[in-house]
Amino acid sequence: MSSHAPIAGEIATLSPLGKTDTQLLNRIRNKRVKIAVLGMGHVGLPTALSLAAMGWTVLGADSSQALVSQLQAGEAPFYEPGLETLLKEHLGKRFFPVDDLEKAIRESTVLFLCVGTPQKSSGEADLSQIESAARTIAHNLNGYKLIVEKSTVPAITAHWIRRTISRYARNGNHGSRPAEGSMPLQFDVASNPEFLQEGVALKNIFKPDRIVCGVDSDRARQIVEEIYRPFESPLVVTGLSTAEIIKHAANSFLSMKISFINMVADLCDAIGADVTEVAKGIGMDPRIGPDFLQAGIGFGGYCFPKDLRAFIYLAEEHGVNFSLLKEVENINQQRVDVLMKKLRKALWVLHDKTIAVLGLAFKGGTDDTRESPSLRVVDALIEEGAALRLHDPKAMPLLQKVLPPQEGRLTYCDNPYSAADRAQALLVLTEWPEYRTLDWARLRSEMDVPLVIDGRNLLDPKDPRQAGFEYISIGRPEQ
Ligand code: UDX
């Protein structure tokens, strides 16, 4: 079996290609069609640039004129290692940022949907941007299009996209699986969930573990295979809903691993065992695997918390009580309290104490602070009346816009040593590699109290301890 052979059999029974489809595939094979990526966010932009790098002509469409101007100037709108270099390399050659979505749709044959799917207060995914994009596609259906859903969406969204396009198409086009003798097929919908991790998005995109693609026609499958042909990775071809569930299940499973190890960490704290050794010991079992067993203050970011809630909501909507995942979320919510308890235990009253916070992004390698556990710690500290000195290698410029500095209460610092100035505790809250190699003797001389709480188990305990620090971490013995 070739690495591109479909793994699931759900689409094997679909009808063979007709003559027009063969012509279409030939044009695609020769890259004589354009690809439009709708939505230039954390998923859309890396996707668009990777396709440009593979030799496709790509229109990067976004309704934000400001964002498009920034891209046209060769500036990446957010920090992602290697992204700006890739942007500059392909800008104006194979990658064209545009704010006219309709034109981008009309000029392209393959449309990647990468618009936002934020969550509503109920946890349900807000699909209004997807619906709006589907209607815009319907109004501009001037020939065959493959619409590839890449945003994380609940199962059966692909079916809704197809229904919406069929309903609103002005020229009477219809989606795949027409009745015998009906209108020719004019579009297909595929579900190709992304598994990009911020901070290593380009590595994930150029060398993915697997590419998952849900389709319900041979034509869509062949186009997708053509697009992903240069990639070495296995292509898992499934039905539409199955692909959507794979994405939710993958993120939920990884979240579950993190909450699991976090509870093990609490137990290790209680009985004096070492969670990092436990993680190593269980992770060597290939059935468990070593990844996502890093205990700490919990998971954050744009995907895990949102996708977990959306999956719980989806299950509930369909009468399935996925209480396991509710507990994963509860455990994650409580991680901030675990850290705050450790801090109070070490420092007693926090009111008017100066606390240095290293790390604001939801993880290392990104400037993204969405649902960052660090910010929940910052909120808790503000509530207790502590004065904060904050540092993050990348996240401060964006964060300052939503959390402005306050004289004497909330100070953004250029480096970790300035953050430590007169501080009575130092908290490490994001796994930035540069925090591993701090000069602890220098930090000691800056601080009033040599106390460090490592919320990510990032440091080698002997480094701060040798410099005279009291070192506290998550689920590791204190001495
Ligand atoms: C995640 C998925 O990994 C990716 O496949 C999906 O496409 C988008 O969501 P991302 O949000 O970029 O990617 O971050 P990830 O590296 O998965 O980390 C998520 C959170 O979990 C971070 O806050 C991180 O600090 C935390 N984490 C991760 C842990 O607390 N422990 C771990 O062992 C791993």
Short mmCIF file of C-alpha atoms and ligand atoms in Angstrom, two decimals:
data_model
loop_
_atom_site.label_atom_id
_atom_site.label_comp_id
_atom_site.label_asym_id
_atom_site.label_seq_id
_atom_site.Cartn_x
_atom_site.Cartn_y
_atom_site.Cartn_z
CA MET A 1 0.00 0.00 0.00
CA SER A 2 1.43 3.40 -0.95
CA SER A 3 1.63 5.98 1.78
CA HIS A 4 -1.12 7.82 -0.06
CA ALA A 5 -3.56 4.94 -0.23
CA PRO A 6 -6.75 5.61 1.71
CA ILE A 7 -6.81 3.87 5.07
CA ALA A 8 -10.55 3.91 5.67
CA GLY A 9 -12.88 2.41 3.12
CA GLU A 10 -15.73 4.88 3.41
CA ILE A 11 -15.17 6.47 0.02
CA ALA A 12 -14.06 3.44 -1.97
CA THR A 13 -17.53 2.84 -3.38
CA LEU A 14 -17.96 6.27 -4.94
CA SER A 15 -18.37 6.70 -8.68
CA PRO A 16 -15.32 6.82 -10.98
CA LEU A 17 -14.17 10.08 -12.57
CA GLY A 18 -15.74 11.45 -15.72
CA LYS A 19 -13.96 13.19 -18.63
CA THR A 20 -14.33 16.72 -17.21
CA ASP A 21 -12.91 15.50 -13.91
CA THR A 22 -9.90 14.03 -15.68
CA GLN A 23 -9.26 17.37 -17.40
CA LEU A 24 -9.60 19.13 -14.06
CA LEU A 25 -7.14 16.75 -12.45
CA ASN A 26 -4.66 17.30 -15.25
CA ARG A 27 -4.83 21.05 -14.71
CA ILE A 28 -4.30 20.52 -11.01
CA ARG A 29 -1.45 18.08 -11.61
CA ASN A 30 0.28 20.75 -13.75
CA LYS A 31 -0.44 23.40 -11.10
CA ARG A 32 -2.45 25.40 -13.60
CA VAL A 33 -5.02 26.35 -10.97
CA LYS A 34 -4.80 28.75 -8.05
CA ILE A 35 -5.41 27.98 -4.42
CA ALA A 36 -7.13 30.50 -2.14
CA VAL A 37 -6.67 30.32 1.61
CA LEU A 38 -9.51 32.17 3.35
CA GLY A 39 -8.41 33.55 6.73
CA MET A 40 -4.81 34.62 7.40
CA GLY A 41 -4.51 33.65 11.06
CA HIS A 42 -2.32 31.15 12.90
CA VAL A 43 -3.54 28.32 10.66
CA GLY A 44 -4.24 30.09 7.37
CA LEU A 45 -0.97 31.94 6.94
CA PRO A 46 1.39 28.96 7.54
CA THR A 47 -0.90 26.81 5.35
CA ALA A 48 -0.82 29.35 2.53
CA LEU A 49 2.94 29.76 2.68
CA SER A 50 3.58 26.03 2.75
CA LEU A 51 1.43 25.62 -0.37
CA ALA A 52 3.35 28.45 -2.04
CA ALA A 53 6.59 26.68 -1.09
CA MET A 54 5.24 23.56 -2.82
CA GLY A 55 4.91 25.52 -6.06
CA TRP A 56 1.25 26.55 -5.98
CA THR A 57 0.04 30.04 -6.71
CA VAL A 58 -1.75 31.01 -3.53
CA LEU A 59 -4.10 33.89 -2.77
CA GLY A 60 -4.05 34.62 0.96
CA ALA A 61 -7.44 36.20 1.54
CA ASP A 62 -8.57 38.03 4.64
CA SER A 63 -11.30 40.61 5.10
CA SER A 64 -9.05 42.70 7.36
CA GLN A 65 -7.47 45.35 5.14
CA ALA A 66 -4.96 46.16 7.92
CA LEU A 67 -3.80 42.55 8.11
CA VAL A 68 -3.50 42.25 4.34
CA SER A 69 -1.46 45.50 4.17
CA GLN A 70 0.86 44.13 6.85
CA LEU A 71 1.33 40.91 4.86
CA GLN A 72 1.86 42.88 1.65
CA ALA A 73 4.63 44.74 3.46
CA GLY A 74 6.26 41.38 4.25
CA GLU A 75 5.47 41.49 7.97
CA ALA A 76 4.09 38.46 9.80
CA PRO A 77 1.15 39.55 12.00
CA PHE A 78 2.19 37.23 14.86
CA TYR A 79 5.37 35.54 15.97
CA GLU A 80 6.05 32.09 14.57
CA PRO A 81 9.63 30.93 14.03
CA GLY A 82 10.60 31.02 10.34
CA LEU A 83 7.25 32.41 9.19
CA GLU A 84 8.38 35.89 8.22
CA THR A 85 11.33 34.52 6.25
CA LEU A 86 8.97 32.23 4.33
CA LEU A 87 6.58 35.14 3.77
CA LYS A 88 9.33 37.34 2.34
CA GLU A 89 10.55 34.48 0.16
CA HIS A 90 7.20 33.88 -1.57
CA LEU A 91 5.50 37.27 -1.37
CA GLY A 92 4.63 38.56 -4.82
CA LYS A 93 6.01 35.41 -6.46
CA ARG A 94 3.68 32.63 -5.41
CA PHE A 95 1.90 34.18 -2.45
CA PHE A 96 -0.48 37.09 -2.91
CA PRO A 97 -2.28 38.59 0.11
CA VAL A 98 -5.69 40.03 -0.90
CA ASP A 99 -8.63 41.55 0.94
CA ASP A 100 -11.14 40.81 -1.81
CA LEU A 101 -12.47 37.39 -0.80
CA GLU A 102 -14.92 37.19 -3.65
CA LYS A 103 -12.25 37.75 -6.28
CA ALA A 104 -9.96 35.23 -4.57
CA ILE A 105 -12.76 32.65 -4.66
CA ARG A 106 -13.58 33.30 -8.30
CA GLU A 107 -9.94 33.04 -9.37
CA SER A 108 -9.23 29.81 -7.49
CA THR A 109 -10.15 26.15 -7.83
CA VAL A 110 -9.17 24.93 -4.39
CA LEU A 111 -10.30 26.95 -1.37
CA PHE A 112 -8.87 26.29 2.09
CA LEU A 113 -11.24 27.53 4.80
CA CYS A 114 -9.11 28.79 7.69
CA VAL A 115 -11.45 31.33 9.26
CA GLY A 116 -11.88 31.55 13.04
CA THR A 117 -14.21 29.29 15.01
CA PRO A 118 -14.27 31.01 18.42
CA GLN A 119 -16.38 29.60 21.21
CA LYS A 120 -19.66 30.86 22.57
CA SER A 121 -20.17 31.14 26.34
CA SER A 122 -21.92 27.73 26.25
CA GLY A 123 -18.74 26.09 24.91
CA GLU A 124 -20.38 25.55 21.53
CA ALA A 125 -18.25 26.54 18.53
CA ASP A 126 -19.35 29.77 16.86
CA LEU A 127 -19.51 28.85 13.19
CA SER A 128 -20.73 32.20 11.88
CA GLN A 129 -17.47 32.91 10.03
CA ILE A 130 -17.62 29.47 8.37
CA GLU A 131 -21.23 30.01 7.36
CA SER A 132 -20.48 33.44 5.99
CA ALA A 133 -17.51 32.09 3.98
CA ALA A 134 -19.71 29.27 2.62
CA ARG A 135 -22.28 31.82 1.43
CA THR A 136 -19.61 33.98 -0.18
CA ILE A 137 -18.32 30.88 -1.96
CA ALA A 138 -21.88 30.06 -3.10
CA HIS A 139 -22.30 33.55 -4.55
CA ASN A 140 -19.03 33.28 -6.44
CA LEU A 141 -19.19 29.73 -7.72
CA ASN A 142 -18.03 30.33 -11.27
CA GLY A 143 -16.72 26.81 -11.93
CA TYR A 144 -15.65 23.71 -10.07
CA LYS A 145 -14.25 24.33 -6.57
CA LEU A 146 -12.93 22.04 -3.87
CA ILE A 147 -13.64 23.60 -0.49
CA VAL A 148 -11.24 22.25 2.11
CA GLU A 149 -12.32 22.88 5.68
CA LYS A 150 -9.22 23.35 7.80
CA SER A 151 -10.55 25.30 10.79
CA THR A 152 -11.36 23.11 13.76
CA VAL A 153 -15.07 22.51 13.58
CA PRO A 154 -17.57 20.12 15.14
CA ALA A 155 -18.51 16.99 13.23
CA ILE A 156 -21.03 17.47 10.45
CA THR A 157 -19.89 21.03 9.71
CA ALA A 158 -18.66 19.86 6.28
CA HIS A 159 -22.17 18.68 5.50
CA TRP A 160 -23.51 22.08 6.52
CA ILE A 161 -20.96 23.82 4.32
CA ARG A 162 -22.14 21.75 1.38
CA ARG A 163 -25.80 22.40 2.12
CA THR A 164 -25.15 26.12 2.54
CA ILE A 165 -23.28 26.39 -0.74
CA SER A 166 -25.96 24.40 -2.58
CA ARG A 167 -28.69 26.53 -1.05
CA TYR A 168 -27.14 29.90 -1.83
CA ALA A 169 -25.47 29.16 -5.16
CA ARG A 170 -26.88 31.67 -7.63
CA ASN A 171 -26.25 29.64 -10.73
CA GLY A 172 -27.85 26.46 -9.50
CA ASN A 173 -24.64 24.52 -8.89
CA HIS A 174 -24.79 21.46 -6.71
CA GLY A 175 -22.40 19.59 -4.47
CA SER A 176 -21.19 16.06 -5.00
CA ARG A 177 -23.38 12.95 -5.06
CA PRO A 178 -26.04 14.32 -7.44
CA ALA A 179 -28.98 12.17 -8.39
CA GLU A 180 -28.67 10.27 -11.67
CA GLY A 181 -29.05 12.68 -14.60
CA SER A 182 -29.04 15.84 -12.48
CA MET A 183 -26.79 18.94 -12.79
CA PRO A 184 -23.05 18.26 -13.18
CA LEU A 185 -20.99 18.29 -10.03
CA GLN A 186 -19.60 21.76 -9.40
CA PHE A 187 -17.98 21.57 -6.01
CA ASP A 188 -16.83 19.18 -3.33
CA VAL A 189 -16.20 19.69 0.34
CA ALA A 190 -13.28 18.07 2.15
CA SER A 191 -12.25 18.16 5.78
CA ASN A 192 -8.51 18.46 6.31
CA PRO A 193 -7.98 19.33 9.99
CA GLU A 194 -4.75 21.03 10.98
CA PHE A 195 -2.53 19.71 13.75
CA LEU A 196 -0.26 22.74 13.92
CA GLN A 197 1.38 23.54 17.20
CA GLU A 198 2.22 27.18 17.60
CA GLY A 199 5.96 27.74 17.85
CA VAL A 200 6.72 24.73 15.62
CA ALA A 201 3.98 25.28 13.05
CA LEU A 202 6.32 25.17 10.05
CA LYS A 203 7.89 21.92 11.19
CA ASN A 204 4.41 20.45 11.68
CA ILE A 205 3.27 21.66 8.30
CA PHE A 206 6.25 20.49 6.25
CA LYS A 207 6.78 17.24 8.15
CA PRO A 208 3.40 16.26 9.59
CA ASP A 209 3.02 12.90 11.42
CA ARG A 210 0.01 12.30 9.22
CA ILE A 211 -2.32 14.22 6.97
CA VAL A 212 -5.97 13.54 7.67
CA CYS A 213 -8.48 14.22 4.95
CA GLY A 214 -12.18 13.52 4.95
CA VAL A 215 -13.84 13.38 1.55
CA ASP A 216 -16.98 11.98 0.03
CA SER A 217 -16.02 11.79 -3.61
CA ASP A 218 -13.20 10.22 -5.59
CA ARG A 219 -12.61 13.55 -7.27
CA ALA A 220 -12.01 15.33 -3.99
CA ARG A 221 -9.76 12.51 -2.82
CA GLN A 222 -7.65 12.70 -5.97
CA ILE A 223 -7.26 16.47 -5.73
CA VAL A 224 -6.21 16.24 -2.11
CA GLU A 225 -3.75 13.46 -2.94
CA GLU A 226 -2.32 15.67 -5.68
CA ILE A 227 -1.88 18.62 -3.34
CA TYR A 228 -0.19 16.54 -0.67
CA ARG A 229 1.86 14.37 -3.05
CA PRO A 230 5.19 16.11 -2.23
CA PHE A 231 4.76 15.31 1.47
CA GLU A 232 6.32 12.11 2.76
CA SER A 233 3.72 11.73 5.50
CA PRO A 234 0.95 9.12 5.45
CA LEU A 235 -2.36 10.42 4.16
CA VAL A 236 -5.31 9.14 6.15
CA VAL A 237 -8.37 9.43 3.94
CA THR A 238 -11.71 9.05 5.69
CA GLY A 239 -15.30 10.19 5.47
CA LEU A 240 -16.06 13.82 6.31
CA SER A 241 -17.37 13.45 9.86
CA THR A 242 -14.66 10.94 10.75
CA ALA A 243 -11.96 13.47 9.84
CA GLU A 244 -13.69 16.11 11.95
CA ILE A 245 -13.88 13.73 14.91
CA ILE A 246 -10.19 12.76 14.50
CA LYS A 247 -9.21 16.37 15.13
CA HIS A 248 -11.40 16.72 18.23
CA ALA A 249 -10.39 13.33 19.58
CA ALA A 250 -6.66 14.03 19.09
CA ASN A 251 -6.77 17.35 20.94
CA SER A 252 -8.99 15.98 23.70
CA PHE A 253 -6.78 12.95 24.18
CA LEU A 254 -3.67 15.13 24.50
CA SER A 255 -5.48 17.40 26.97
CA MET A 256 -6.44 14.29 28.91
CA LYS A 257 -2.79 13.19 29.11
CA ILE A 258 -1.86 16.58 30.55
CA SER A 259 -4.64 16.57 33.17
CA PHE A 260 -3.76 12.99 34.04
CA ILE A 261 -0.10 13.74 34.69
CA ASN A 262 -1.07 16.88 36.61
CA MET A 263 -3.11 14.78 39.05
CA VAL A 264 -0.21 12.34 39.32
CA ALA A 265 1.98 15.38 40.12
CA ASP A 266 -0.32 16.36 42.99
CA LEU A 267 -0.05 12.86 44.36
CA CYS A 268 3.74 12.96 43.98
CA ASP A 269 3.75 16.25 45.93
CA ALA A 270 1.72 14.64 48.67
CA ILE A 271 3.97 11.62 49.09
CA GLY A 272 7.35 13.00 48.06
CA ALA A 273 7.75 11.24 44.69
CA ASP A 274 9.03 12.79 41.46
CA VAL A 275 6.49 13.24 38.65
CA THR A 276 9.15 13.82 35.99
CA GLU A 277 10.56 10.36 36.75
CA VAL A 278 7.06 8.89 36.75
CA ALA A 279 6.39 10.49 33.35
CA LYS A 280 9.64 9.05 32.03
CA GLY A 281 8.86 5.64 33.46
CA ILE A 282 5.39 5.42 31.97
CA GLY A 283 6.26 7.25 28.74
CA MET A 284 8.76 4.56 27.76
CA ASP A 285 5.85 2.21 27.28
CA PRO A 286 5.09 2.74 23.57
CA ARG A 287 1.40 2.31 24.31
CA ILE A 288 1.57 5.48 26.41
CA GLY A 289 4.36 7.47 24.75
CA PRO A 290 6.53 10.19 26.33
CA ASP A 291 4.83 13.30 24.92
CA PHE A 292 2.35 15.56 26.68
CA LEU A 293 3.29 14.26 30.10
CA GLN A 294 4.85 17.48 31.32
CA ALA A 295 3.16 18.41 34.59
CA GLY A 296 2.64 22.05 35.47
CA ILE A 297 0.08 24.83 35.63
CA GLY A 298 -2.02 23.29 32.88
CA PHE A 299 -2.82 23.72 29.23
CA GLY A 300 -3.96 26.91 27.52
CA GLY A 301 -3.92 28.44 24.07
CA TYR A 302 -6.49 28.90 21.37
CA CYS A 303 -7.06 25.20 20.67
CA PHE A 304 -7.03 22.83 23.62
CA PRO A 305 -9.44 24.60 26.00
CA LYS A 306 -11.80 25.62 23.18
CA ASP A 307 -11.73 22.29 21.36
CA LEU A 308 -12.24 20.35 24.56
CA ARG A 309 -15.35 22.39 25.42
CA ALA A 310 -16.63 22.08 21.86
CA PHE A 311 -16.19 18.28 21.95
CA ILE A 312 -17.99 18.04 25.30
CA TYR A 313 -20.77 20.20 23.87
CA LEU A 314 -21.00 18.12 20.70
CA ALA A 315 -21.21 14.90 22.72
CA GLU A 316 -23.93 16.37 24.94
CA GLU A 317 -25.88 17.58 21.95
CA HIS A 318 -25.92 14.01 20.66
CA GLY A 319 -26.89 12.49 23.99
CA VAL A 320 -23.42 11.24 24.92
CA ASN A 321 -22.25 12.12 28.41
CA PHE A 322 -18.49 12.46 27.95
CA SER A 323 -17.94 13.15 31.66
CA LEU A 324 -14.32 12.04 31.38
CA LEU A 325 -13.57 15.17 29.37
CA LYS A 326 -15.47 17.40 31.78
CA GLU A 327 -13.10 16.21 34.48
CA VAL A 328 -10.10 16.90 32.21
CA GLU A 329 -11.32 20.48 32.00
CA ASN A 330 -12.04 20.78 35.75
CA ILE A 331 -8.58 19.50 36.63
CA ASN A 332 -7.04 22.01 34.24
CA GLN A 333 -9.01 24.88 35.77
CA GLN A 334 -7.69 23.98 39.22
CA ARG A 335 -4.01 24.10 38.24
CA VAL A 336 -3.74 27.81 38.97
CA ASP A 337 -4.99 27.18 42.54
CA VAL A 338 -2.31 24.52 42.97
CA LEU A 339 0.37 27.08 42.12
CA MET A 340 -1.21 29.83 44.22
CA LYS A 341 -1.36 27.49 47.24
CA LYS A 342 2.34 26.73 46.88
CA LEU A 343 3.11 30.44 46.72
CA ARG A 344 0.98 31.26 49.77
CA LYS A 345 2.52 28.36 51.67
CA ALA A 346 5.99 29.71 50.96
CA LEU A 347 5.33 33.46 51.31
CA TRP A 348 2.18 33.62 53.48
CA VAL A 349 0.42 36.96 52.76
CA LEU A 350 0.77 38.15 49.17
CA HIS A 351 -0.70 41.62 49.58
CA ASP A 352 1.89 44.29 48.65
CA LYS A 353 4.59 41.71 47.99
CA THR A 354 6.53 42.04 44.75
CA ILE A 355 6.33 38.97 42.56
CA ALA A 356 8.39 38.46 39.40
CA VAL A 357 6.56 36.50 36.69
CA LEU A 358 8.64 34.95 33.93
CA GLY A 359 6.52 33.78 31.01
CA LEU A 360 3.16 35.11 29.87
CA ALA A 361 2.56 33.21 26.61
CA PHE A 362 0.48 30.04 26.89
CA LYS A 363 3.62 28.08 26.01
CA GLY A 364 7.17 28.73 24.83
CA GLY A 365 7.93 29.71 21.23
CA THR A 366 4.91 31.94 20.68
CA ASP A 367 3.66 35.44 21.53
CA ASP A 368 0.13 34.09 21.97
CA THR A 369 -1.44 34.65 25.40
CA ARG A 370 -4.93 33.37 24.60
CA GLU A 371 -6.23 31.30 27.53
CA SER A 372 -2.73 31.36 28.94
CA PRO A 373 -2.54 29.77 32.41
CA SER A 374 0.12 32.42 33.26
CA LEU A 375 -2.45 35.17 32.83
CA ARG A 376 -4.81 33.38 35.18
CA VAL A 377 -2.00 33.38 37.75
CA VAL A 378 -1.41 37.09 37.03
CA ASP A 379 -5.14 37.76 37.63
CA ALA A 380 -5.08 35.82 40.91
CA LEU A 381 -2.02 37.75 42.07
CA ILE A 382 -3.58 41.10 41.16
CA GLU A 383 -6.66 40.09 43.13
CA GLU A 384 -4.52 39.37 46.19
CA GLY A 385 -2.93 42.82 45.91
CA ALA A 386 0.58 41.75 44.87
CA ALA A 387 2.79 44.06 42.82
CA LEU A 388 3.89 42.34 39.62
CA ARG A 389 7.01 42.55 37.53
CA LEU A 390 6.42 40.69 34.27
CA HIS A 391 8.69 39.36 31.57
CA ASP A 392 8.20 37.30 28.43
CA PRO A 393 10.62 37.08 25.50
CA LYS A 394 7.86 37.59 22.89
CA ALA A 395 4.40 38.15 24.34
CA MET A 396 4.76 41.59 25.97
CA PRO A 397 4.11 43.94 22.99
CA LEU A 398 0.72 42.35 22.19
CA LEU A 399 -0.25 41.77 25.82
CA GLN A 400 0.42 45.37 26.89
CA LYS A 401 -2.38 46.48 24.61
CA VAL A 402 -4.97 44.50 26.61
CA LEU A 403 -3.27 44.54 30.02
CA PRO A 404 -1.61 47.95 30.28
CA PRO A 405 1.14 48.63 32.85
CA GLN A 406 0.10 50.26 36.16
CA GLU A 407 2.54 52.44 38.05
CA GLY A 408 4.13 50.40 40.83
CA ARG A 409 1.60 47.54 40.49
CA LEU A 410 2.17 46.00 37.07
CA THR A 411 5.48 46.55 35.33
CA TYR A 412 6.71 45.02 32.09
CA CYS A 413 10.44 44.39 32.24
CA ASP A 414 13.00 44.09 29.45
CA ASN A 415 14.69 41.04 30.91
CA PRO A 416 14.30 38.47 33.70
CA TYR A 417 16.87 40.23 35.92
CA SER A 418 14.97 43.49 35.84
CA ALA A 419 11.77 41.52 36.60
CA ALA A 420 13.52 40.07 39.68
CA ASP A 421 14.35 43.53 41.07
CA ARG A 422 13.42 43.55 44.82
CA ALA A 423 11.05 40.64 44.21
CA GLN A 424 10.06 38.29 47.02
CA ALA A 425 9.29 35.40 44.73
CA LEU A 426 9.97 34.51 41.15
CA LEU A 427 7.46 32.41 39.22
CA VAL A 428 8.42 30.57 36.03
CA LEU A 429 5.14 30.09 34.17
CA THR A 430 6.01 29.45 30.51
CA GLU A 431 8.39 26.83 29.16
CA TRP A 432 10.72 29.25 27.33
CA PRO A 433 14.08 27.52 26.76
CA GLU A 434 15.98 30.70 27.65
CA TYR A 435 14.69 30.50 31.23
CA ARG A 436 16.65 27.25 31.61
CA THR A 437 19.95 29.06 31.40
CA LEU A 438 19.35 32.02 33.71
CA ASP A 439 22.20 33.36 35.83
CA TRP A 440 20.83 32.41 39.25
CA ALA A 441 23.58 34.15 41.20
CA ARG A 442 22.65 37.39 39.45
CA LEU A 443 18.95 36.83 40.09
CA ARG A 444 19.75 36.15 43.76
CA SER A 445 21.49 39.52 44.03
CA GLU A 446 18.46 41.30 42.53
CA MET A 447 15.82 39.73 44.75
CA ASP A 448 14.72 40.45 48.31
CA VAL A 449 13.76 36.83 48.96
CA PRO A 450 15.45 33.96 47.08
CA LEU A 451 12.32 31.95 46.30
CA VAL A 452 11.47 30.43 42.93
CA ILE A 453 8.34 28.50 42.00
CA ASP A 454 8.73 26.62 38.76
CA GLY A 455 5.22 26.18 37.37
CA ARG A 456 6.49 24.17 34.39
CA ASN A 457 9.20 21.96 35.94
CA LEU A 458 11.47 23.66 33.46
CA LEU A 459 14.58 24.22 35.55
CA ASP A 460 17.27 21.90 36.73
CA PRO A 461 16.59 22.25 40.50
CA LYS A 462 20.28 22.31 41.32
CA ASP A 463 20.82 25.60 39.41
CA PRO A 464 18.70 27.85 41.64
CA ARG A 465 19.48 25.78 44.74
CA GLN A 466 23.23 26.18 44.29
CA ALA A 467 22.69 29.94 44.17
CA GLY A 468 20.89 29.77 47.51
CA PHE A 469 17.30 29.72 46.29
CA GLU A 470 14.40 27.88 47.84
CA TYR A 471 13.16 25.98 44.81
CA ILE A 472 9.59 24.70 44.56
CA SER A 473 8.16 22.93 41.53
CA ILE A 474 5.17 20.78 40.58
CA GLY A 475 5.27 17.19 41.79
CA ARG A 476 9.00 17.03 42.53
CA PRO A 477 10.52 16.64 45.99
CA GLU A 478 11.43 19.98 47.53
CA GLN A 479 14.94 18.97 48.54
C1 UDX B 1 -2.42 22.25 19.98
C2 UDX B 1 -2.21 20.85 19.36
O1 UDX B 1 -1.01 20.27 19.87
C3 UDX B 1 -2.19 20.94 17.85
O2 UDX B 1 -2.07 19.66 17.28
C4 UDX B 1 -3.49 21.61 17.40
O3 UDX B 1 -3.52 21.75 16.01
C5 UDX B 1 -3.65 22.97 18.04
O4 UDX B 1 -3.59 22.81 19.47
P1 UDX B 1 -0.91 24.36 20.50
O5 UDX B 1 -2.15 25.00 21.04
O6 UDX B 1 -0.03 25.17 19.61
O7 UDX B 1 -1.28 23.03 19.68
O8 UDX B 1 -0.02 23.93 21.75
P2 UDX B 1 0.55 22.59 22.40
O9 UDX B 1 2.00 22.50 22.13
O10 UDX B 1 -0.26 21.42 22.06
O11 UDX B 1 0.36 22.93 23.94
C6 UDX B 1 -0.93 23.24 24.46
C7 UDX B 1 -0.85 23.58 25.91
O12 UDX B 1 -0.56 22.43 26.69
C8 UDX B 1 0.22 24.61 26.29
O13 UDX B 1 -0.32 25.52 27.22
C9 UDX B 1 1.32 23.79 26.91
O14 UDX B 1 2.07 24.52 27.84
C10 UDX B 1 0.51 22.70 27.58
N1 UDX B 1 1.26 21.45 27.76
C11 UDX B 1 1.71 20.75 26.68
C12 UDX B 1 1.47 20.95 29.05
O15 UDX B 1 1.05 21.57 30.04
N2 UDX B 1 2.14 19.76 29.20
C13 UDX B 1 2.59 19.04 28.14
O16 UDX B 1 3.16 17.97 28.36
C14 UDX B 1 2.37 19.55 26.84
#
